[in-house]
mmCIF file of C-alpha atoms and ligand atoms in Angstrom:
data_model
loop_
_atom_site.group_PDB
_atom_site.id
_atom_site.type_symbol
_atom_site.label_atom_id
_atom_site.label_comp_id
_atom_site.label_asym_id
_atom_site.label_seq_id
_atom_site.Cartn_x
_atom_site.Cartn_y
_atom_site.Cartn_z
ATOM 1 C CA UNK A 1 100.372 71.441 -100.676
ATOM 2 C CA UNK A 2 99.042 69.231 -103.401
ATOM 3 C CA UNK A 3 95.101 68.494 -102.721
ATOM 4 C CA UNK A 4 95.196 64.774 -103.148
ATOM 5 C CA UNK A 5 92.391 64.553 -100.635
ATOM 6 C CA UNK A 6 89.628 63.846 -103.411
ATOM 7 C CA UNK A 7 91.936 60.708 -104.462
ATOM 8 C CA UNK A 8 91.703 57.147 -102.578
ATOM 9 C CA UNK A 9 94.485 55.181 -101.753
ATOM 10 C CA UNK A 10 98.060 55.344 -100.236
ATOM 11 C CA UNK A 11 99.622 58.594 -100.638
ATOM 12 C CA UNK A 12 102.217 57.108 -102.865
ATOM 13 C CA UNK A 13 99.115 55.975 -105.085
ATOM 14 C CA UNK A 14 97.342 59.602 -104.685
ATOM 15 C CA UNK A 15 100.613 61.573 -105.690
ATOM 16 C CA UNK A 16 100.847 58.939 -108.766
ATOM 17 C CA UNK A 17 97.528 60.145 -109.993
ATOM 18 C CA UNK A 18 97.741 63.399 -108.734
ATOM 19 C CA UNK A 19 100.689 63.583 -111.406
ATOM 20 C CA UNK A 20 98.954 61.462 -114.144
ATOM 21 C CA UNK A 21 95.808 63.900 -114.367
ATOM 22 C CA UNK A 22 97.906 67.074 -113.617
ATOM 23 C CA UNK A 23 101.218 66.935 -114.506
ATOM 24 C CA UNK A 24 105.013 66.844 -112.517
ATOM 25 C CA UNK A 25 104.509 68.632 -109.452
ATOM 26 C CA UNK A 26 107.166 70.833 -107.522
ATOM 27 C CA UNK A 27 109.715 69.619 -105.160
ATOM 28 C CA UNK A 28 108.169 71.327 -102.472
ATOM 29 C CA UNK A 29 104.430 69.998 -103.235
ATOM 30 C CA UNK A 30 106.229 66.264 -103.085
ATOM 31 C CA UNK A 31 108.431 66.869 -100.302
ATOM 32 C CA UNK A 32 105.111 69.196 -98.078
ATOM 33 C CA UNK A 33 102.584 66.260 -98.825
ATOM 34 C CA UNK A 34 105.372 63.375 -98.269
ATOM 35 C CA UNK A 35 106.269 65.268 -94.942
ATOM 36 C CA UNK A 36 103.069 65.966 -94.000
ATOM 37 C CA UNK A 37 102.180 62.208 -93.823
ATOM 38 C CA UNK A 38 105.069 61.336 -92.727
ATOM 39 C CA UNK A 39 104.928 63.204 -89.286
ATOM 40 C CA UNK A 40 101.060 62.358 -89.054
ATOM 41 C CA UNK A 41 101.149 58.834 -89.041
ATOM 42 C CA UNK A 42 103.829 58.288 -86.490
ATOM 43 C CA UNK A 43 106.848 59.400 -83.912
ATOM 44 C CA UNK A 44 109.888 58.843 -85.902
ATOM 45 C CA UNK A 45 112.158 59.781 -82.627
ATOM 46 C CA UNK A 46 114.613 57.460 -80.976
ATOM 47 C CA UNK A 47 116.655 54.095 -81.496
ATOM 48 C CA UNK A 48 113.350 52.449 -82.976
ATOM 49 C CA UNK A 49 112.679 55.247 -85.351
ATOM 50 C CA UNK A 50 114.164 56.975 -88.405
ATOM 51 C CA UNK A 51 116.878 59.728 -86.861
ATOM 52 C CA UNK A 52 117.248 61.155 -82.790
ATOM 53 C CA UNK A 53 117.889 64.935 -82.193
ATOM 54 C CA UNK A 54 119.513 67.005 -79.831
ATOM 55 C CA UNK A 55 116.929 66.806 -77.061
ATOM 56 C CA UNK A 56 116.891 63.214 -76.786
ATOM 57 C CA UNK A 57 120.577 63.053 -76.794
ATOM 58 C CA UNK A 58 120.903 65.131 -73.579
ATOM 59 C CA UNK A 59 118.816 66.777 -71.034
ATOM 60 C CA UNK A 60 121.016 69.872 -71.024
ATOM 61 C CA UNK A 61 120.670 71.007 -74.726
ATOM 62 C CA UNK A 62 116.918 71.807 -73.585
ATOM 63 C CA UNK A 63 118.351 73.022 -70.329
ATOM 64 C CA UNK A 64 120.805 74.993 -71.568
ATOM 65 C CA UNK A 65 118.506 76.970 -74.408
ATOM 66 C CA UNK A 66 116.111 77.091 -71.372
ATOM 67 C CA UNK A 67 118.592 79.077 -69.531
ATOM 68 C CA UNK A 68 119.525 81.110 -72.465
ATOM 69 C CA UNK A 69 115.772 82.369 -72.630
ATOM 70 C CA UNK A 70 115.339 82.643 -68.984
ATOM 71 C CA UNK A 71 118.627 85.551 -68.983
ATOM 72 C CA UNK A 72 117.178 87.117 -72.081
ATOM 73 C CA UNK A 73 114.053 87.493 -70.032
ATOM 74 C CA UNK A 74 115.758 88.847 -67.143
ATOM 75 C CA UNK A 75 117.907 91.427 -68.820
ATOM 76 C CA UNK A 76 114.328 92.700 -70.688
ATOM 77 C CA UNK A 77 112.592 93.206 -67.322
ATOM 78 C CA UNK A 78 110.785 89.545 -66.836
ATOM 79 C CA UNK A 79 107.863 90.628 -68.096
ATOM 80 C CA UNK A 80 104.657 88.134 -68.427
ATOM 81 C CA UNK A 81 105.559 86.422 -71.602
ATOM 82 C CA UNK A 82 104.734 83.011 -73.700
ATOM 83 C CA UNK A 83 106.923 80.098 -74.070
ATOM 84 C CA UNK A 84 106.766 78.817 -78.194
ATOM 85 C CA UNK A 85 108.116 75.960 -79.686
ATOM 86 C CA UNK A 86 108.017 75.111 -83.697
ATOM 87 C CA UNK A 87 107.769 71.536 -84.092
ATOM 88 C CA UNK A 88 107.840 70.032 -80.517
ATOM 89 C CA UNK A 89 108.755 66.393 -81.571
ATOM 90 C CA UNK A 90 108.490 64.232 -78.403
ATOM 91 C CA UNK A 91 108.340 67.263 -75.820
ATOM 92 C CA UNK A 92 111.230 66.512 -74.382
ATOM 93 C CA UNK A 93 113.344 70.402 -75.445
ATOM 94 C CA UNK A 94 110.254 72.075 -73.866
ATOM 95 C CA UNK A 95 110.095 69.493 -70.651
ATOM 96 C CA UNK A 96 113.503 70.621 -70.328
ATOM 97 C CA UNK A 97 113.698 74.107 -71.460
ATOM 98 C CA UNK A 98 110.726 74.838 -68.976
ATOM 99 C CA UNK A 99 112.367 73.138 -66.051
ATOM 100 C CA UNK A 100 115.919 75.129 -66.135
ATOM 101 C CA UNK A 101 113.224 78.379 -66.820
ATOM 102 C CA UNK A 102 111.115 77.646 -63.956
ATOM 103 C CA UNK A 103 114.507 77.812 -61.620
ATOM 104 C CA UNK A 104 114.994 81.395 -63.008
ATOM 105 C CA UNK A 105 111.172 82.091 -61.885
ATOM 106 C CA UNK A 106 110.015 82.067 -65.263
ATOM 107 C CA UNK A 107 106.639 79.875 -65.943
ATOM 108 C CA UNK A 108 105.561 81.466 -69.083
ATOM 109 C CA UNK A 109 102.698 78.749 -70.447
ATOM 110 C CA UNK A 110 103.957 76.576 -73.521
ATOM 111 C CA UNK A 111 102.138 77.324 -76.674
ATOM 112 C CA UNK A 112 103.605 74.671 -79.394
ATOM 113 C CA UNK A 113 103.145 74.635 -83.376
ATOM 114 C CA UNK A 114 102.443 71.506 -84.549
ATOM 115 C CA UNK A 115 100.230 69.853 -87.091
ATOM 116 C CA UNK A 116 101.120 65.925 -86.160
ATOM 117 C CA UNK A 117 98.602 64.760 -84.251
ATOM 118 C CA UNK A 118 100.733 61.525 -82.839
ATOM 119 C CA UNK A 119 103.173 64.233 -81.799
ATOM 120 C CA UNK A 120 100.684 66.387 -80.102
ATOM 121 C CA UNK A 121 99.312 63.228 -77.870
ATOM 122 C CA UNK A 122 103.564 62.694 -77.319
ATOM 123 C CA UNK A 123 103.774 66.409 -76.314
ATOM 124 C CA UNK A 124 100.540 66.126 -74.107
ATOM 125 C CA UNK A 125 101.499 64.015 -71.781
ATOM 126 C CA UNK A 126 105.137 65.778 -71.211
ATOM 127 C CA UNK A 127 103.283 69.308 -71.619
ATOM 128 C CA UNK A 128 99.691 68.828 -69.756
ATOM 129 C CA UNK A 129 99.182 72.770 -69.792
ATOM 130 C CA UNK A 130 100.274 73.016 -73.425
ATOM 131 C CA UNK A 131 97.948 75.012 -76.256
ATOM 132 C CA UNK A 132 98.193 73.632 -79.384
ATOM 133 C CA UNK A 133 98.577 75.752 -83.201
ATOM 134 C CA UNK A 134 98.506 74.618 -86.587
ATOM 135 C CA UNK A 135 100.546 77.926 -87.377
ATOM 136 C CA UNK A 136 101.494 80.358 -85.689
ATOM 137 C CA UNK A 137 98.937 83.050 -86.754
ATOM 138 C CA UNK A 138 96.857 82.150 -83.526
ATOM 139 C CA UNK A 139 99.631 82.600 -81.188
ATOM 140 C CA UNK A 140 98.803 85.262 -78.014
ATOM 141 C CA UNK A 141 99.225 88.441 -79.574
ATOM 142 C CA UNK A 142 99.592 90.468 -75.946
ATOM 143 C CA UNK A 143 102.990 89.120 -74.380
ATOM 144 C CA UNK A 144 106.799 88.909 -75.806
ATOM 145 C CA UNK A 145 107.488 85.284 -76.876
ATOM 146 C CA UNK A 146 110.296 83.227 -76.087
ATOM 147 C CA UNK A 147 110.548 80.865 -79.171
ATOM 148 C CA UNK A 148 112.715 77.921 -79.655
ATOM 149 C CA UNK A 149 112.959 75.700 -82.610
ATOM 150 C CA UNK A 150 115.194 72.598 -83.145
ATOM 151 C CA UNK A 151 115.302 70.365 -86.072
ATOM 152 C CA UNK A 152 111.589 72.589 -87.427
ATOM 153 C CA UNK A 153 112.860 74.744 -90.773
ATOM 154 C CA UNK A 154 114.879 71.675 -92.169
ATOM 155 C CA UNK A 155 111.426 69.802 -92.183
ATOM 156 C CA UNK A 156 109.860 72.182 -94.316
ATOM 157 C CA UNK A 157 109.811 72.165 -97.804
ATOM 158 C CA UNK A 158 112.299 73.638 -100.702
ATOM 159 C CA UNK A 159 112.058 74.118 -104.180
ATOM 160 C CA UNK A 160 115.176 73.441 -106.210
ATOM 161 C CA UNK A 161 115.826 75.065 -109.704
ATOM 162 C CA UNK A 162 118.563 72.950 -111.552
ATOM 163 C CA UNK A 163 120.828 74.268 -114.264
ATOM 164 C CA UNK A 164 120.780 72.682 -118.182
ATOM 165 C CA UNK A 165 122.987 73.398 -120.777
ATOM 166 C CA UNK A 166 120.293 76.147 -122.308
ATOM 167 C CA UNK A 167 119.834 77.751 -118.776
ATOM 168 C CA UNK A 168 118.017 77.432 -115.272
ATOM 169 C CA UNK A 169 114.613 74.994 -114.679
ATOM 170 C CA UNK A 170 112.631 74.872 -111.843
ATOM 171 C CA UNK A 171 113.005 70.325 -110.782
ATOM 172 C CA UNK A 172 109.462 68.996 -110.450
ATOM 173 C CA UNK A 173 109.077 65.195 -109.797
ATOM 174 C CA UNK A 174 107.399 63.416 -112.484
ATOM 175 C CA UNK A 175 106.151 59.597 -111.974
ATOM 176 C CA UNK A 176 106.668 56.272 -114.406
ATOM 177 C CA UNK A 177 104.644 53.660 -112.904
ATOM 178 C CA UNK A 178 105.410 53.456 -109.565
ATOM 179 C CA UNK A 179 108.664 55.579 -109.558
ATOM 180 C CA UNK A 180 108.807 59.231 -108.630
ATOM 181 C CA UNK A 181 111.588 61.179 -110.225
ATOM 182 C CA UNK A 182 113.501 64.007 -110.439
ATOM 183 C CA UNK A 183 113.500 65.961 -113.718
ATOM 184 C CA UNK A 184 113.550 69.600 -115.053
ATOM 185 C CA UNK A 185 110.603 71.352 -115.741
ATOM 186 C CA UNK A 186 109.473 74.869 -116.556
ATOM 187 C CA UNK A 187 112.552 77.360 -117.259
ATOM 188 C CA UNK A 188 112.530 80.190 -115.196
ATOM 189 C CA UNK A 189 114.117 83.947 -115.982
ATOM 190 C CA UNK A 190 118.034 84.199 -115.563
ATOM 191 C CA UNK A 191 116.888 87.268 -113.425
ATOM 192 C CA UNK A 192 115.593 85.164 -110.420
ATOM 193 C CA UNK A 193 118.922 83.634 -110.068
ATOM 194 C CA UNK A 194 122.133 85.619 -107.982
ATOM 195 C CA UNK A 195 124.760 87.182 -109.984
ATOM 196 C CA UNK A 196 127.417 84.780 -108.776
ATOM 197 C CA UNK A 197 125.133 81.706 -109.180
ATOM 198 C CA UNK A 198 124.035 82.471 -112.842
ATOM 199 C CA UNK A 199 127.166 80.642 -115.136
ATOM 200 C CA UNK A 200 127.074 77.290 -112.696
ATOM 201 C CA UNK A 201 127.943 74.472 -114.650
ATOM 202 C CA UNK A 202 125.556 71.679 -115.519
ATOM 203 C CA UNK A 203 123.862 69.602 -113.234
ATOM 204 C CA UNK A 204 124.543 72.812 -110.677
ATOM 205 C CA UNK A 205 120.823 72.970 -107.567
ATOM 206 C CA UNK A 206 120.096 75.484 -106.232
ATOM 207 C CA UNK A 207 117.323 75.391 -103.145
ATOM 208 C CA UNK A 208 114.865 78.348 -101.731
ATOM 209 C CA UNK A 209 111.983 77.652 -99.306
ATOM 210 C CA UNK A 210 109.448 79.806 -99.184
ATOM 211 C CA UNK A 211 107.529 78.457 -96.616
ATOM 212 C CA UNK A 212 110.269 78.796 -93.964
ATOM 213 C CA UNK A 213 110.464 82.457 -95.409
ATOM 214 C CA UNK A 214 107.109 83.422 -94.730
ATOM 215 C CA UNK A 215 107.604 81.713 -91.103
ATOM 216 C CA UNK A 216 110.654 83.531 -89.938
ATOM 217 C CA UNK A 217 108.891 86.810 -91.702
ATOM 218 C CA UNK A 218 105.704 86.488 -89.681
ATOM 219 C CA UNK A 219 107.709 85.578 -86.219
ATOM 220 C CA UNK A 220 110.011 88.660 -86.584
ATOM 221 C CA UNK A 221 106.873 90.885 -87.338
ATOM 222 C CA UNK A 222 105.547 89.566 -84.015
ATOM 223 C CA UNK A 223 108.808 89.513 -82.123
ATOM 224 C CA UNK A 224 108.922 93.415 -83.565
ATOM 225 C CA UNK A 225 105.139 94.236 -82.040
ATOM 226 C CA UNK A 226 104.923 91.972 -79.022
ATOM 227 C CA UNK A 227 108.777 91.900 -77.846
ATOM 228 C CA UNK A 228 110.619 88.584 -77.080
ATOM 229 C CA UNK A 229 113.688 86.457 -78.698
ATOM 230 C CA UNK A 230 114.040 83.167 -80.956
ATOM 231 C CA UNK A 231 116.870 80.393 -81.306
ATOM 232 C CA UNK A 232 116.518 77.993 -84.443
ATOM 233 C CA UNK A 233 118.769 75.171 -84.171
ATOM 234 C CA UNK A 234 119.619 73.210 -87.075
ATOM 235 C CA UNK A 235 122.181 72.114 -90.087
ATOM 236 C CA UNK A 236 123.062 74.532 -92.652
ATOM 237 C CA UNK A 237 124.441 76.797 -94.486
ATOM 238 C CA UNK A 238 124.609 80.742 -95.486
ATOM 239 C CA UNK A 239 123.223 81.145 -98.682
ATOM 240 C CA UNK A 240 122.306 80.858 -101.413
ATOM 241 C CA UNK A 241 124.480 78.658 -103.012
ATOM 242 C CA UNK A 242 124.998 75.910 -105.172
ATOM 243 C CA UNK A 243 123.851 72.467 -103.792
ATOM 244 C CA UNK A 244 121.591 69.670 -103.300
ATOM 245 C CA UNK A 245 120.662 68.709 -99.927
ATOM 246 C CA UNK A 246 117.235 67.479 -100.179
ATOM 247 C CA UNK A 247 118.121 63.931 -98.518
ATOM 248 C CA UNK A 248 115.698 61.248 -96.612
ATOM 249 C CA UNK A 249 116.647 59.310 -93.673
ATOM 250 C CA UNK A 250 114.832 55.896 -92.641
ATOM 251 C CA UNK A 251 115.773 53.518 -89.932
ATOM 252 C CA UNK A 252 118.819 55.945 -89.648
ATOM 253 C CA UNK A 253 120.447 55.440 -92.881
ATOM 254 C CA UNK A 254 120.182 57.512 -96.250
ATOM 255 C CA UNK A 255 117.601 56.784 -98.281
ATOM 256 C CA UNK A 256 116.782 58.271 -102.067
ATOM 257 C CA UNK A 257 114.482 60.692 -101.414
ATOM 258 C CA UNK A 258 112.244 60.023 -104.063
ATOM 259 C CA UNK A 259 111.252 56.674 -102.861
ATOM 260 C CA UNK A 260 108.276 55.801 -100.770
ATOM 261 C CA UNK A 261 106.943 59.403 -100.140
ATOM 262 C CA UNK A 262 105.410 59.712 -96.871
ATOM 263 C CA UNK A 263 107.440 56.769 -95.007
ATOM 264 C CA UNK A 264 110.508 58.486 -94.691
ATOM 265 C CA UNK A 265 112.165 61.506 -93.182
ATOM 266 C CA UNK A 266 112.360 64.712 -96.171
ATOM 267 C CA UNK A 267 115.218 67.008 -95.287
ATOM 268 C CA UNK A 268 116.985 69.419 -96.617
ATOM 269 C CA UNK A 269 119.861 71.941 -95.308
ATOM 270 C CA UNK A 270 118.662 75.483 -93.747
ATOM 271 C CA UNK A 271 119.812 79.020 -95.146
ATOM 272 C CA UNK A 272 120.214 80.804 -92.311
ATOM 273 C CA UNK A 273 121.882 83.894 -94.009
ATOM 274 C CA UNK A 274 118.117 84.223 -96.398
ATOM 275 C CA UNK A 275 116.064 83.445 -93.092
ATOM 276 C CA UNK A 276 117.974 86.317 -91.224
ATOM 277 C CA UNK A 277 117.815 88.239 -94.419
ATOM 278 C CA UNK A 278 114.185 88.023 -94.157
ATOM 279 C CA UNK A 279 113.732 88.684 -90.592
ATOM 280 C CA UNK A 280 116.045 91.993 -90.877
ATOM 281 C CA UNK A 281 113.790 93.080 -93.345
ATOM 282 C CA UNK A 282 110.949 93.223 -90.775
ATOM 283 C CA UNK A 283 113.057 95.363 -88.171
ATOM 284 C CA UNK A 284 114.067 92.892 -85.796
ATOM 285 C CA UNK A 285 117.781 92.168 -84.769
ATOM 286 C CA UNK A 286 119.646 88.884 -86.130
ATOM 287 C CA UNK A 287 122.453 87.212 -84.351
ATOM 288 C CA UNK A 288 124.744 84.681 -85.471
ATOM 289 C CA UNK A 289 124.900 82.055 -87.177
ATOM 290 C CA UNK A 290 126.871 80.016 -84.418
ATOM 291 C CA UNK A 291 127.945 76.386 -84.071
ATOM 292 C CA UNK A 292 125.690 74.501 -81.879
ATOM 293 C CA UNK A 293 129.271 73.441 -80.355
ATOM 294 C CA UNK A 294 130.291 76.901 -79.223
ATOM 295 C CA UNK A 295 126.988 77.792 -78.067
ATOM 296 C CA UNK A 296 126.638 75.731 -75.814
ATOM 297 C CA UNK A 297 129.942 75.560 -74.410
ATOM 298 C CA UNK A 298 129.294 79.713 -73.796
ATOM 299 C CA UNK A 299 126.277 78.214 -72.102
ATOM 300 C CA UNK A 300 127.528 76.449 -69.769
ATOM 301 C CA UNK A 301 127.335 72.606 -70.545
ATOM 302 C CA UNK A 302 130.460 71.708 -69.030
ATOM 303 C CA UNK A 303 129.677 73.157 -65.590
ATOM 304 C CA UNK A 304 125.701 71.176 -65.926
ATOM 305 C CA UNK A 305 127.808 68.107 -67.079
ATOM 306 C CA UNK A 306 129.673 68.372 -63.722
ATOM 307 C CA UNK A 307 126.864 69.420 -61.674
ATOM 308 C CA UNK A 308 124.528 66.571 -62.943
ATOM 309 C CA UNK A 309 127.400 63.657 -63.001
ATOM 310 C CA UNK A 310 127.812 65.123 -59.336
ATOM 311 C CA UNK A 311 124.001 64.191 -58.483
ATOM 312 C CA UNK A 312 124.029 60.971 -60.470
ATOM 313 C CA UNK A 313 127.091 59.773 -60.628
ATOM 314 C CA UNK A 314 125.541 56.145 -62.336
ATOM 315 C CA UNK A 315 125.041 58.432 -65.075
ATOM 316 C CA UNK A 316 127.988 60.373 -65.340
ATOM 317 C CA UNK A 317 129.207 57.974 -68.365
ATOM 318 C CA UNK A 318 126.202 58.790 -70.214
ATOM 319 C CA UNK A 319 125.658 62.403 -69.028
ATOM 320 C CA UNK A 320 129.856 62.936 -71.000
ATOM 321 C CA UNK A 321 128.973 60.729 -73.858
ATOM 322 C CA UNK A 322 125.849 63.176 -74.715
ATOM 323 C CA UNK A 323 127.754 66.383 -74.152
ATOM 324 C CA UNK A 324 130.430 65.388 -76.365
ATOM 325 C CA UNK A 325 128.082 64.104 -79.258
ATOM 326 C CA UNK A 326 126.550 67.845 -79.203
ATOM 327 C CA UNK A 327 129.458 69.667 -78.982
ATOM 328 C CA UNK A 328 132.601 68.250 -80.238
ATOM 329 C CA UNK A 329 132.955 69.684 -84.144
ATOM 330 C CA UNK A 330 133.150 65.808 -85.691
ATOM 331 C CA UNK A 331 129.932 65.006 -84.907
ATOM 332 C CA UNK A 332 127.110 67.756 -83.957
ATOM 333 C CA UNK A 333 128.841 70.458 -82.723
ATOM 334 C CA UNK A 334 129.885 72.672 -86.522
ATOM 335 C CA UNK A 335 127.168 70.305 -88.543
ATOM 336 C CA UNK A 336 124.596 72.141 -86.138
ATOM 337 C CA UNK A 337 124.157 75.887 -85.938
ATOM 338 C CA UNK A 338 122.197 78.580 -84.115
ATOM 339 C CA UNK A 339 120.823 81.738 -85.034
ATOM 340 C CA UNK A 340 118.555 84.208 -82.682
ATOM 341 C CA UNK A 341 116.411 86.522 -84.142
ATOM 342 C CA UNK A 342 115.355 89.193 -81.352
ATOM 343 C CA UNK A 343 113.585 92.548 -81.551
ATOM 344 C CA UNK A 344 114.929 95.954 -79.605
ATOM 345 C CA UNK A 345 115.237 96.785 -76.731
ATOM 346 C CA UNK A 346 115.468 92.998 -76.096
ATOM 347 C CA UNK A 347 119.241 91.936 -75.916
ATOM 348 C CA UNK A 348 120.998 89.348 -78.095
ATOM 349 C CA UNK A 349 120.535 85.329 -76.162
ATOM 350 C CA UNK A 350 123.825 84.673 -74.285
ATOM 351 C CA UNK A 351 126.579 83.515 -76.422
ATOM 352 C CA UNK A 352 125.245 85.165 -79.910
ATOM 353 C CA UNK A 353 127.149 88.219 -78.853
HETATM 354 N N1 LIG B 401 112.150 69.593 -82.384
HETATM 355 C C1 LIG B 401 112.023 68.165 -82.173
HETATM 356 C C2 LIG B 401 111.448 67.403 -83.391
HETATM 357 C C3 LIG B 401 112.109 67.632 -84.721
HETATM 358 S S1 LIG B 401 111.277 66.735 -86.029
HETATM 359 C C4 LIG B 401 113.340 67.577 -81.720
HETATM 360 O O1 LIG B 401 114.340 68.277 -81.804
HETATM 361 O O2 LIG B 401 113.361 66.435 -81.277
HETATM 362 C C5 LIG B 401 110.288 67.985 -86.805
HETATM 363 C C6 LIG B 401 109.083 68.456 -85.997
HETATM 364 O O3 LIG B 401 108.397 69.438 -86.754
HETATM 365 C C7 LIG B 401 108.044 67.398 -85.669
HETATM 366 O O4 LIG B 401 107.483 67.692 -84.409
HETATM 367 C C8 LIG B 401 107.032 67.584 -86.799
HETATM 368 O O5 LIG B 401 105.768 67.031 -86.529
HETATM 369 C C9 LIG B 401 107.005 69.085 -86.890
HETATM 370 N N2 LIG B 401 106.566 69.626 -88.180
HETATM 371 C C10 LIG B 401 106.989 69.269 -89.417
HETATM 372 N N3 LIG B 401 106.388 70.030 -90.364
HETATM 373 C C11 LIG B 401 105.591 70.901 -89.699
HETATM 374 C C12 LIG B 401 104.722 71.971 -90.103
HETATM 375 N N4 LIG B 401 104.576 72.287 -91.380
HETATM 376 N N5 LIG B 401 104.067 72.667 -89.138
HETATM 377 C C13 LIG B 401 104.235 72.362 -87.834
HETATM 378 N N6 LIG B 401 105.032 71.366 -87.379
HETATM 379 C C14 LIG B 401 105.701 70.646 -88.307
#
C-alpha cells in the first residue's frame, strides 16, 4: 500500500499529493489504500449502508456452510481443529456457521482475519471468544482449519494492464486537481500477457491480484501441513480474461470508482480458475467453481427453509423471500460462486463433488 501516513489531511488529499511528489500510482495502491479506509472508518453492511451480503440476507447461508464444514469434519475423523473466517463483516456467517457446527458437536474456537477495527468491535460482540489477525501468518499452526470466506477476495486489490494501439500498459491513476483518473502508464513485455489475450483490440483490461494470490497460496500451504478445508464465496469468473470489473458501490448504487477514494465500496470480480491455479500448485485439492445457487440447494436450504418456517411461521414470508434471493439464478444464485480448496486425505465439502 501507498505510505501516505507522513501526509496530513483526508485521504483523498494524501493520495493527491502522494501522486503530485511521486507520480500515478497503481490500481491496486489506489484501490488497497481507498479500501483500507474505507472498511476502517465504518460498517458499510445493511439497508443504511453501501451493499448487504449473503449472511445478512438469511440465517441459513451461514448455517448451511456451517453444516458443510461440520460433515467435512466428520468424514476426516473430528479432530480438534480451528474455525477461520477472512473478512468477518458484521459476524453474523460465523454466529451462524458456529451455531449449525455446534449441533454436529463441533466448537472449534473462531479465529477471524480482519484489519477494520469498527468491524472487529461488530464481530466482538457476536463472537465474545473470537482471536483476532491482521493476516493470517499468526493463525494456530497445530490443528486443521475450517476456513470460510464470503464477499473477502473481491475486496482486495487488482492491478489492470490495458491494451493501446502500440501494445499492453500497466493503468495507474493519475490526479488533476481534485480528480483521480484512469490512464496508461508503464508498458509492460507482450510475454506477461496469455497467448489468447495478446491481439485484444483497443481499450481491451485485463485484471490480476496478487495479493489474493499470495493469500490463497499461503492458506493451501497451511491447509497442506495442518489439514482442514476452505469455501470462498463470491462473484466471478475463470480466468484470465478480458474485462473490467473494478466497480464501487455507495448507498447501493454504482458509483465511478475513481471518485471519493476511501468513502465507497472498491470491487472487483474474483478469478477463481488463477486462485485454484495457485492453490494446486501448493499440493492441495481444488473443487469447483459452483454456483452459490446449486450449492446450496445440495445443502439443504429447502429442507432448513421448511424446518425454520415450521418453528416461526411469522417468518416464513421472510425466511422464502431470503432463500430465493440466494439461490434463484436471476439474482444471487449464478452471479455468486463457490470454490473449496481442501488438502488430502480430507474429502471435498458436500456438494463440490
Ligand atoms: N464476509 C462479510 C463481509 C464482507 S465485506 C459478509 O459476507 O457480510 C469485506 C470484509 O473484508 C470486511 O469485513 C472487511 O473489513 C474485510 N477486509 C477487507 N480488506 C481486508 C484485508 N486486506 N484484510 C483483512 N480483512 C479485510
Amino acid at each position: 500500500m501507498i505510505d501516505t501516513s507522513e501526509i496530513q489531511g483526508t485521504l483523498p488529499d494524501r493520495l493527491a499529493r502522494a501522486i503530485t511528489l511521486a507520480g500515478p500510482i497503481s490500481i491496486a495502491q489506489f484501490m488497497a489504500a481507498a479500501n483500507a479506509h474505507y472498511y476502517a472508518t465504518r460498517d458499510p453492511l445493511g439497508s443504511t449502508g453501501d451493499f448487504t451480503t449473503a449472511p445478512e440476507i438469511s440465517q441459513m447461508f451461514g448455517e448451511l456452510l456451517g453444516v458443510a464444514l461440520a460433515d467435512v469434519w466428520q468424514r476426516a475423523g473430528s479432530p480438534p481443529a480451528a474455525y477461520v473466517e477472512f473478512g468477518p463483516g458484521r459476524g453474523t456467517l460465523a454466529a451462524d456457521a458456529l451455531r449449525a457446527m455446534a449441533k454436529a458437536g463441533l466448537t472449534p474456537p473462531p479465529h477471524l482475519v480482519e484489519t477494520s477495527p469498527v468491524l472487529r468491535a461488530a464481530q466482538a460482540e457476536r463472537l465474545p471468544g473470537a482471536t483476532w489477525h491482521d493476516d493470517l501468518s499468526t493463525l494456530p499452526e497445530d490443528v486443521p482449519l475450517l476456513v470460510i470466506a464470503n464477499e473477502f477476495f473481491d475486496a482486495l486489490p487488482i492491478r489492470q494492464l490495458v491494451r493501446t494501439a502500440t501494445g499492453w500498459y500497466e493503468r495507474l491513476v493519475a490526479c488533476q486537481d481534485t480528480l483521480f483518473l484512469p490512464i496508461a502508464g508503464k508498458q509492460v513485455p507482450d510475454s506477461v500477457i496469455p497467448d489468447d489475450l495478446r491481439d485484444a483490440a483497443p481499450g481491451a483490461i485485463i485484471e490480476t491480484s496478487p495479493t489474493s494470490v499470495a493469500v490463497v497460496r499461503a492458506l493451501a500451504q497451511r491447509l497442506v501441513a495442518q489439514g482442514g478445508a476452505a469455501i470462498f464465496v463470491d462473484y466471478g469468473y475463470e480466468g484470465p480474461a478480458i474485462g473490467d470489473t473494478l466497480q464501487a458501490m455507495r448507498g447501493h448504487a454504482f458509483a465511478n470508482p475513481f471518485d471519493a477514494p476511501g468513502e465507497q465500496d472498491l470491487t472487483a470480480h474474483v478469478d477463481f480458475a488463477t486462485l485454484l491455479a495457485a492453490a494446486r500448485a501448493e499440493g492441495a485439492a481444488v473443487h469447483g467453481p459452483i454456483d452459490q445457487g446449486l450449492l446450496l440447494t445440495a445443502l439443504g436450504i429447502d429442507a432448513r427453509l421448511v424446518a425454520l418456517s415450521r418453528a416461526a411461521p411469522a417468518h416464513a414470508e421472510a425466511l422464502r423471500a431470503g432463500r430465493d434471493r440466494l439461490v434463484t439464478p436471476d439474482q444471487m444464485g449464478a452471479l455468486f460462486k463457490a470454490v473449496a480448496i481442501a488438502a488430502a486425505p480430507w474429502p471435498a465439502p458436500v456438494g463440490f463433488a
